[in-house]
mmCIF file of C-alpha atoms in Angstrom:
data_model
loop_
_atom_site.group_PDB
_atom_site.id
_atom_site.type_symbol
_atom_site.label_atom_id
_atom_site.label_comp_id
_atom_site.label_asym_id
_atom_site.label_seq_id
_atom_site.Cartn_x
_atom_site.Cartn_y
_atom_site.Cartn_z
ATOM 1 C CA UNK A 1388 -36.298 -73.463 -47.093
ATOM 2 C CA UNK A 1389 -35.632 -76.107 -43.921
ATOM 3 C CA UNK A 1390 -35.698 -79.141 -46.081
ATOM 4 C CA UNK A 1391 -33.409 -77.084 -49.192
ATOM 5 C CA UNK A 1392 -31.237 -76.725 -46.126
ATOM 6 C CA UNK A 1393 -31.283 -79.735 -44.193
ATOM 7 C CA UNK A 1394 -30.704 -81.528 -48.169
ATOM 8 C CA UNK A 1395 -27.774 -78.919 -49.376
ATOM 9 C CA UNK A 1396 -26.310 -79.603 -46.085
ATOM 10 C CA UNK A 1397 -26.542 -83.262 -46.152
ATOM 11 C CA UNK A 1398 -25.298 -82.910 -49.454
ATOM 12 C CA UNK A 1399 -22.175 -81.225 -48.513
ATOM 13 C CA UNK A 1400 -21.296 -83.716 -45.731
ATOM 14 C CA UNK A 1401 -21.421 -86.235 -48.214
ATOM 15 C CA UNK A 1402 -19.052 -84.780 -50.342
ATOM 16 C CA UNK A 1403 -16.205 -83.550 -47.301
ATOM 17 C CA UNK A 1404 -16.525 -86.999 -45.664
ATOM 18 C CA UNK A 1405 -18.160 -89.991 -47.475
ATOM 19 C CA UNK A 1406 -16.945 -89.017 -51.333
ATOM 20 C CA UNK A 1407 -13.152 -90.323 -50.827
ATOM 21 C CA UNK A 1408 -13.735 -92.942 -48.243
ATOM 22 C CA UNK A 1409 -12.416 -96.181 -48.637
ATOM 23 C CA UNK A 1410 -16.200 -97.691 -47.400
ATOM 24 C CA UNK A 1411 -17.209 -98.082 -51.380
ATOM 25 C CA UNK A 1412 -20.730 -99.361 -49.955
ATOM 26 C CA UNK A 1413 -21.682 -96.987 -47.639
ATOM 27 C CA UNK A 1414 -21.094 -94.168 -49.995
ATOM 28 C CA UNK A 1415 -22.790 -95.279 -52.707
ATOM 29 C CA UNK A 1416 -25.752 -95.924 -50.431
ATOM 30 C CA UNK A 1417 -25.756 -92.355 -48.498
ATOM 31 C CA UNK A 1418 -25.781 -90.925 -52.048
ATOM 32 C CA UNK A 1419 -28.774 -93.305 -53.556
ATOM 33 C CA UNK A 1420 -30.821 -92.025 -50.218
ATOM 34 C CA UNK A 1421 -29.933 -88.255 -51.234
ATOM 35 C CA UNK A 1422 -30.837 -88.429 -54.443
ATOM 36 C CA UNK A 1423 -33.900 -90.263 -54.023
ATOM 37 C CA UNK A 1424 -34.746 -87.220 -50.857
ATOM 38 C CA UNK A 1425 -33.710 -84.556 -53.116
ATOM 39 C CA UNK A 1426 -36.486 -86.099 -55.622
ATOM 40 C CA UNK A 1427 -39.001 -86.078 -52.937
ATOM 41 C CA UNK A 1428 -38.206 -82.600 -51.789
ATOM 42 C CA UNK A 1429 -37.932 -81.305 -55.242
ATOM 43 C CA UNK A 1430 -41.860 -83.415 -55.831
ATOM 44 C CA UNK A 1431 -43.382 -81.968 -53.214
ATOM 45 C CA UNK A 1432 -42.539 -78.443 -53.457
ATOM 46 C CA UNK A 1433 -43.626 -78.440 -56.822
ATOM 47 C CA UNK A 1434 -46.650 -79.647 -55.982
ATOM 48 C CA UNK A 1435 -47.703 -77.740 -52.962
ATOM 49 C CA UNK A 1436 -46.727 -74.802 -55.629
ATOM 50 C CA UNK A 1437 -48.939 -75.696 -57.936
ATOM 51 C CA UNK A 1438 -51.871 -76.992 -55.497
ATOM 52 C CA UNK A 1439 -51.794 -74.003 -53.056
ATOM 53 C CA UNK A 1440 -49.765 -71.190 -53.998
ATOM 54 C CA UNK A 1441 -50.977 -71.161 -57.796
ATOM 55 C CA UNK A 1442 -54.796 -71.001 -57.350
ATOM 56 C CA UNK A 1443 -54.319 -68.284 -54.382
ATOM 57 C CA UNK A 1444 -52.818 -66.194 -56.949
ATOM 58 C CA UNK A 1445 -55.158 -66.838 -60.068
ATOM 59 C CA UNK A 1446 -57.785 -66.093 -57.263
ATOM 60 C CA UNK A 1447 -55.869 -62.814 -56.356
ATOM 61 C CA UNK A 1448 -55.800 -61.668 -60.048
ATOM 62 C CA UNK A 1449 -57.757 -58.773 -60.885
ATOM 63 C CA UNK A 1450 -57.115 -58.763 -64.546
ATOM 64 C CA UNK A 1451 -60.894 -58.825 -65.747
#
């Protein structure tokens, strides 16, 4: 939740402050870093879900 909130806040800050700036290089670099960080956040959240939560859910499933 914290990572997603920080990512969303960073994307909104980029949109409002850097997207229309005359410094084209800074805007593109910032956007590229945000995309990579978002991808890493997504990969880590899915890996945590499938390695921790899914097995715990299957262990507690009582549909024998």
